[in-house]
Tab-separated table of C-alpha atoms in Angstrom:
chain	number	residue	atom	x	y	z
C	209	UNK	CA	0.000	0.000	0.000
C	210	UNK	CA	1.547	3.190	-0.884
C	211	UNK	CA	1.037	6.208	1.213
C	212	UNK	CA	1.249	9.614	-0.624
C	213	UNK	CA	1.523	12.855	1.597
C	214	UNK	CA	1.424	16.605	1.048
C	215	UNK	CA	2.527	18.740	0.528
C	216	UNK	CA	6.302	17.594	0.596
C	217	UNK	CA	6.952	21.068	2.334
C	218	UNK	CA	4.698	23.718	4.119
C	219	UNK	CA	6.068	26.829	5.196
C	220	UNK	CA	3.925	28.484	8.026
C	221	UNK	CA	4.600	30.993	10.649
C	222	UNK	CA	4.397	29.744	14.624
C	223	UNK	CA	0.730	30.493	15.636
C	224	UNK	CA	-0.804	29.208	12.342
C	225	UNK	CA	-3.191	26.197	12.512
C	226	UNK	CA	-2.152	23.441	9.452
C	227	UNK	CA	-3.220	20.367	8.401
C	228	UNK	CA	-1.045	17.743	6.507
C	229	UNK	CA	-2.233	15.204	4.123
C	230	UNK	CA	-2.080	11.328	3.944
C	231	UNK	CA	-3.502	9.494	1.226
C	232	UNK	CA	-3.199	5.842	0.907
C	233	UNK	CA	-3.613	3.992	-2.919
C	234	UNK	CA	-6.338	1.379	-1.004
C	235	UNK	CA	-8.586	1.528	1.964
C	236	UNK	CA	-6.853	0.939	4.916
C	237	UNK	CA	-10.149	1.677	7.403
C	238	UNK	CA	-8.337	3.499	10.647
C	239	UNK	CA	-4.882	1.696	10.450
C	240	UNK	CA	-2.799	4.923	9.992
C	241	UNK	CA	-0.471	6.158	12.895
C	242	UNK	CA	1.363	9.672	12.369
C	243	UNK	CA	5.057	10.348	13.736
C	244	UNK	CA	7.000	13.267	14.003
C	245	UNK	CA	10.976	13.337	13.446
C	246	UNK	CA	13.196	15.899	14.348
C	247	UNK	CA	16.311	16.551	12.886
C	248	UNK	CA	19.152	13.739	14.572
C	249	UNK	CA	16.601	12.450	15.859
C	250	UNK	CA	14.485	9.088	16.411
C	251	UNK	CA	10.619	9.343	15.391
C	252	UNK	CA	8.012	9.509	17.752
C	253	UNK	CA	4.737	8.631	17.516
C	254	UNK	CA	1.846	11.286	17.568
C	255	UNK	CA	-0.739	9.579	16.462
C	256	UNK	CA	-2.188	6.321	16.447
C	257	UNK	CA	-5.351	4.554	14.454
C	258	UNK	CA	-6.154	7.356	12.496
C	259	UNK	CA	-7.210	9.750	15.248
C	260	UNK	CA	-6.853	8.388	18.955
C	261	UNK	CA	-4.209	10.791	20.771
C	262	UNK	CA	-0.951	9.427	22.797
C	263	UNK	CA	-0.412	10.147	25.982
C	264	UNK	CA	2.228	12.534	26.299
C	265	UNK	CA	1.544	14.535	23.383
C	266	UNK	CA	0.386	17.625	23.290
C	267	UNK	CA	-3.301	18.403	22.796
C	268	UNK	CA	-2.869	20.756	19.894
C	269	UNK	CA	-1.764	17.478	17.785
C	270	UNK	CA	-5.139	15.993	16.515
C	271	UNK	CA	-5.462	13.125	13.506
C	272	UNK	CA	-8.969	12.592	11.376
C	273	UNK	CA	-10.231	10.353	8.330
C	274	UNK	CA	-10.777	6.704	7.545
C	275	UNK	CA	-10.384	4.554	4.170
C	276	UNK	CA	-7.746	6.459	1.763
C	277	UNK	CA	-7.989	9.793	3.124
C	278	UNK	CA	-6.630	11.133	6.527
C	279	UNK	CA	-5.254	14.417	8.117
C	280	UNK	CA	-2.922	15.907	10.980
C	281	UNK	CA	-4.158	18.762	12.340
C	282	UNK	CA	-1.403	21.409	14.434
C	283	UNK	CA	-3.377	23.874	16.398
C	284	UNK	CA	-1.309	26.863	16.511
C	285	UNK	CA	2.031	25.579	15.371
C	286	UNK	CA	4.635	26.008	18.098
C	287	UNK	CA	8.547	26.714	17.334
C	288	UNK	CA	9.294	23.176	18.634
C	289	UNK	CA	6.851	21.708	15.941
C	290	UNK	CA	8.774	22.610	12.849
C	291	UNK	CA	10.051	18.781	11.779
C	292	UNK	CA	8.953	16.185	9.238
C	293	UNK	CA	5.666	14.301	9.490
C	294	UNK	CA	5.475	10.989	8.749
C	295	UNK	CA	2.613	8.572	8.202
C	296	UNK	CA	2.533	4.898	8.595
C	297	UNK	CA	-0.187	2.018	7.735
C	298	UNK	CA	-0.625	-1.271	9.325
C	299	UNK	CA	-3.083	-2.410	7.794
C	300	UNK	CA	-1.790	-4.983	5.423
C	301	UNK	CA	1.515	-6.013	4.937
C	302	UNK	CA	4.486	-5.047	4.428
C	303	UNK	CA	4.198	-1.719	6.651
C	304	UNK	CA	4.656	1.244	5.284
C	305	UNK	CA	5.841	4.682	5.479
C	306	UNK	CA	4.407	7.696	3.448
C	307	UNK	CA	7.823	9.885	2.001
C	308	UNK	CA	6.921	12.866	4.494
C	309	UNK	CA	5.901	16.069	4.742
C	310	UNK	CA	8.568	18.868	6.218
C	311	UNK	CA	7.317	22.101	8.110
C	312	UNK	CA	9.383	24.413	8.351
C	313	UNK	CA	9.713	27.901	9.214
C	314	UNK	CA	8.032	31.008	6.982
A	7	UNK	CA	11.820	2.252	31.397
A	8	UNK	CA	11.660	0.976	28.505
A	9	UNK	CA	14.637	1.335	25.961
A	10	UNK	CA	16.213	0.062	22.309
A	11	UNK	CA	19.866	0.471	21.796
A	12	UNK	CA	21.314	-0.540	18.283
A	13	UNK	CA	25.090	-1.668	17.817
A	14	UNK	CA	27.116	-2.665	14.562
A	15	UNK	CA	29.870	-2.302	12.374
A	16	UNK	CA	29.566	2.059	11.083
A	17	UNK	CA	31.332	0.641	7.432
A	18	UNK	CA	30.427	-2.376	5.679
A	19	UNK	CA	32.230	-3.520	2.085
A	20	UNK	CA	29.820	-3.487	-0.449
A	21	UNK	CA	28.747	-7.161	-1.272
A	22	UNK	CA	29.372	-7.844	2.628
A	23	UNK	CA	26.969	-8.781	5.094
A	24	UNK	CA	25.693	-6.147	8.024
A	25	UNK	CA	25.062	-7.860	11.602
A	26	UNK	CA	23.625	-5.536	13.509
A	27	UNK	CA	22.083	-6.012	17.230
A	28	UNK	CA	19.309	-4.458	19.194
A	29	UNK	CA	19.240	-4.795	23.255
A	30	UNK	CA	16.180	-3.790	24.520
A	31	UNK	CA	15.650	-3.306	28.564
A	32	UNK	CA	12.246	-2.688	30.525
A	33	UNK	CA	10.384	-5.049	28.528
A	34	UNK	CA	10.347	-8.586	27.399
A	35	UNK	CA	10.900	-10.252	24.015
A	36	UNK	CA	8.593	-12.576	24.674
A	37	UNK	CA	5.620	-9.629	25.382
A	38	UNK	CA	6.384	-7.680	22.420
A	39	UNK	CA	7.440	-7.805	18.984
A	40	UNK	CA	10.414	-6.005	17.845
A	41	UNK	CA	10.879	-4.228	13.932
A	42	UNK	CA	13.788	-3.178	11.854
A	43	UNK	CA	13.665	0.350	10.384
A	44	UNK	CA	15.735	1.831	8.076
A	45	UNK	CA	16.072	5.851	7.203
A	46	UNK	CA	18.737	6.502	3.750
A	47	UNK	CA	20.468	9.737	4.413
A	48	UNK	CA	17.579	12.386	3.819
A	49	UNK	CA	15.013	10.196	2.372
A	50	UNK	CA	12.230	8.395	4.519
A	51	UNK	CA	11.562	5.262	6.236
A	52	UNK	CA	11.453	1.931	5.164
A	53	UNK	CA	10.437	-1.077	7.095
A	54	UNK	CA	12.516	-3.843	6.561
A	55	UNK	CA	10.743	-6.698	9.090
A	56	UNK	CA	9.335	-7.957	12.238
A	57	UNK	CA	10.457	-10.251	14.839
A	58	UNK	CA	7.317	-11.263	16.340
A	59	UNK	CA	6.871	-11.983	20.810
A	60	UNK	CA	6.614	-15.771	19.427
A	61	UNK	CA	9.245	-15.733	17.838
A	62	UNK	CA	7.807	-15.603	14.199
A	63	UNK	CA	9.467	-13.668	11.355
A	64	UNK	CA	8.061	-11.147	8.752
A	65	UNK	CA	10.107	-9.506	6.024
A	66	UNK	CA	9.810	-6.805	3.429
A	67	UNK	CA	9.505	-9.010	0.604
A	68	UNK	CA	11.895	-6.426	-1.219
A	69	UNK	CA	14.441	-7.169	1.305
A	70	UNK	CA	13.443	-10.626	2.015
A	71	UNK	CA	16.275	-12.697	-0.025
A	72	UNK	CA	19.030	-10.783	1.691
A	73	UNK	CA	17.476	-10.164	5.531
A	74	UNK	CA	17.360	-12.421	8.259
A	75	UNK	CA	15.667	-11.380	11.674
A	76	UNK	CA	16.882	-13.780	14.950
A	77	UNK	CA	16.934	-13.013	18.611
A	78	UNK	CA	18.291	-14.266	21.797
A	79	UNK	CA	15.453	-13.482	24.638
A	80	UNK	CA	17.769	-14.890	27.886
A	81	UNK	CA	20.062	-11.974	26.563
A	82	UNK	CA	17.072	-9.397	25.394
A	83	UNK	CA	18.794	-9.295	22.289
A	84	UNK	CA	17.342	-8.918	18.463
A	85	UNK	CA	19.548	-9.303	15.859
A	86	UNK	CA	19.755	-8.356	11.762
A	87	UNK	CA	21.961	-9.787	8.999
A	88	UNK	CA	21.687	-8.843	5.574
A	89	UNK	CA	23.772	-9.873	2.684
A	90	UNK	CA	25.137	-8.627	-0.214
A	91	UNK	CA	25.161	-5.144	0.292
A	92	UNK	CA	25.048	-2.258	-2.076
A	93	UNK	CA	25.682	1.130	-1.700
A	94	UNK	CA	21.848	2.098	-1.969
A	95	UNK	CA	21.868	-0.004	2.305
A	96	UNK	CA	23.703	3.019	3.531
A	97	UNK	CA	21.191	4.280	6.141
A	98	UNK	CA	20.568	4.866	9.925
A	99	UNK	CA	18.797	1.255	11.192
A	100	UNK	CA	16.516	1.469	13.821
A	101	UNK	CA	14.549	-1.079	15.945
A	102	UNK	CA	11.520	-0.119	17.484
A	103	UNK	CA	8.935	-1.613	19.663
A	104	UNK	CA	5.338	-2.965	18.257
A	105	UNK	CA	2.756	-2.105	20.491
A	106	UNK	CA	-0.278	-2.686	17.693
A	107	UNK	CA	1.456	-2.337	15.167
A	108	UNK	CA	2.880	1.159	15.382
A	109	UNK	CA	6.363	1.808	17.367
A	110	UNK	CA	6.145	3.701	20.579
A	111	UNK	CA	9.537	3.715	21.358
A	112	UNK	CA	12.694	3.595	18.865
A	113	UNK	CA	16.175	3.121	19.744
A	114	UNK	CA	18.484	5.983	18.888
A	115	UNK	CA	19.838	4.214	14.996
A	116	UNK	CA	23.085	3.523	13.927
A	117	UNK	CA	24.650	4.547	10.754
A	118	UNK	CA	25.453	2.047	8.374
A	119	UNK	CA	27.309	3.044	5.144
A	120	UNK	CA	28.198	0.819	2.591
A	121	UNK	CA	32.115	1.969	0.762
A	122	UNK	CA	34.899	-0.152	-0.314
């Protein structure tokens, strides 16, 4: 199953609210976890099945959608937010990984 | 608490094999399954297999005729070997703990390149 996110990059200014796209190329129902990865560093999950939060992670991090379609939504981007998303199925195997989309600083 | 620490050789020969080991602590091999990761120097992340909390195996089947997956639970030790590398296996590996299949915890990688 591929995974295809956008945009690849999304330039936005801290305070903005975003949303980043995840489509997959079948239905995958709610298997779709989101990660975050910051620079040097080791991803960490956000999200998992589609839209149930982690504990830990901060509120303003919310996931939607089911089947092909699904979204991260940033409420009011903080400075510690600007990394590269990352989405993930499990529904059918092999796993896989969407390519990513960066945010970065406007 | 719970970590993943991955250990191996930085440079393999290209048409070598990479061993690589993951020791996990707080948690048992035998409660939770244990994946490879890989991450290609400022590309994305691939999923390379599974070495299931019974001991089962699951590979990439784009990896699969070059990637084994063992482990050694009285030492809380996972281990990778793939042959015949290329240059294209230069990457950080990870291993990272299942938990319903997505990773809540990832050990910190190791960078493998792949030179003569």
């Amino acid at each position: 199953i591929m995974l295809t996110q956008s945009p690849a990059t999304l330039s936005v200014t801290p305070g903005e609210s975003i949303s980043l796209s995840c489509r997959a190329s079948q239905s995958i129902s709610t298997n779709l976890h989101w990660y975050q990865q910051k620079p040097n560093e080791s991803p960490r999950v956000l999200i998992k099945y589609a839209s149930q939060s982690i504990s830990g992670i901060p509120s303003r991090f919310s996931g939607s959608g089911s089947g092909t379609d699904f979204t991260l939504n940033i409420n009011r981007v903080e400075p510690e937010d600007f990394s590269v998303y990352y989405c993930q199925q499990s529904n059918s195997w092999p796993l896989t990984f969407g390519s990513g989309t960066k945010l970065e600083i406007k | 608490q719970v970590q993943l620490k991955e250990s191996g050789p930085g440079l393999v020969q290209p048409s070598q094999t990479l061993s690589l080991t993951c020791t996990v602590s707080g948690f048992s091999l035998m409660d939770y399954s244990v994946h490879w990761v890989r991450q290609p120097p400022g590309k994305g992340l691939e999923w390379m297999g599974r070495m299931k909390y019974d001991g089962d195996t699951y590979y990439n089947s784009a990896l699969k005729s070059r990637l084994s997956i063992s482990r050694d639970t009285s030492k809380s030790q996972v281990f990778l070997k793939m042959n015949s590398l290329q240059t294209e296996d230069t990457a950080i590996y990870y291993c990272t703990r299942d938990v319903g299949y997505y990773f809540d915890y990832w050990g910190q990688g190791v960078m493998v390149t792949v030179s003569s």
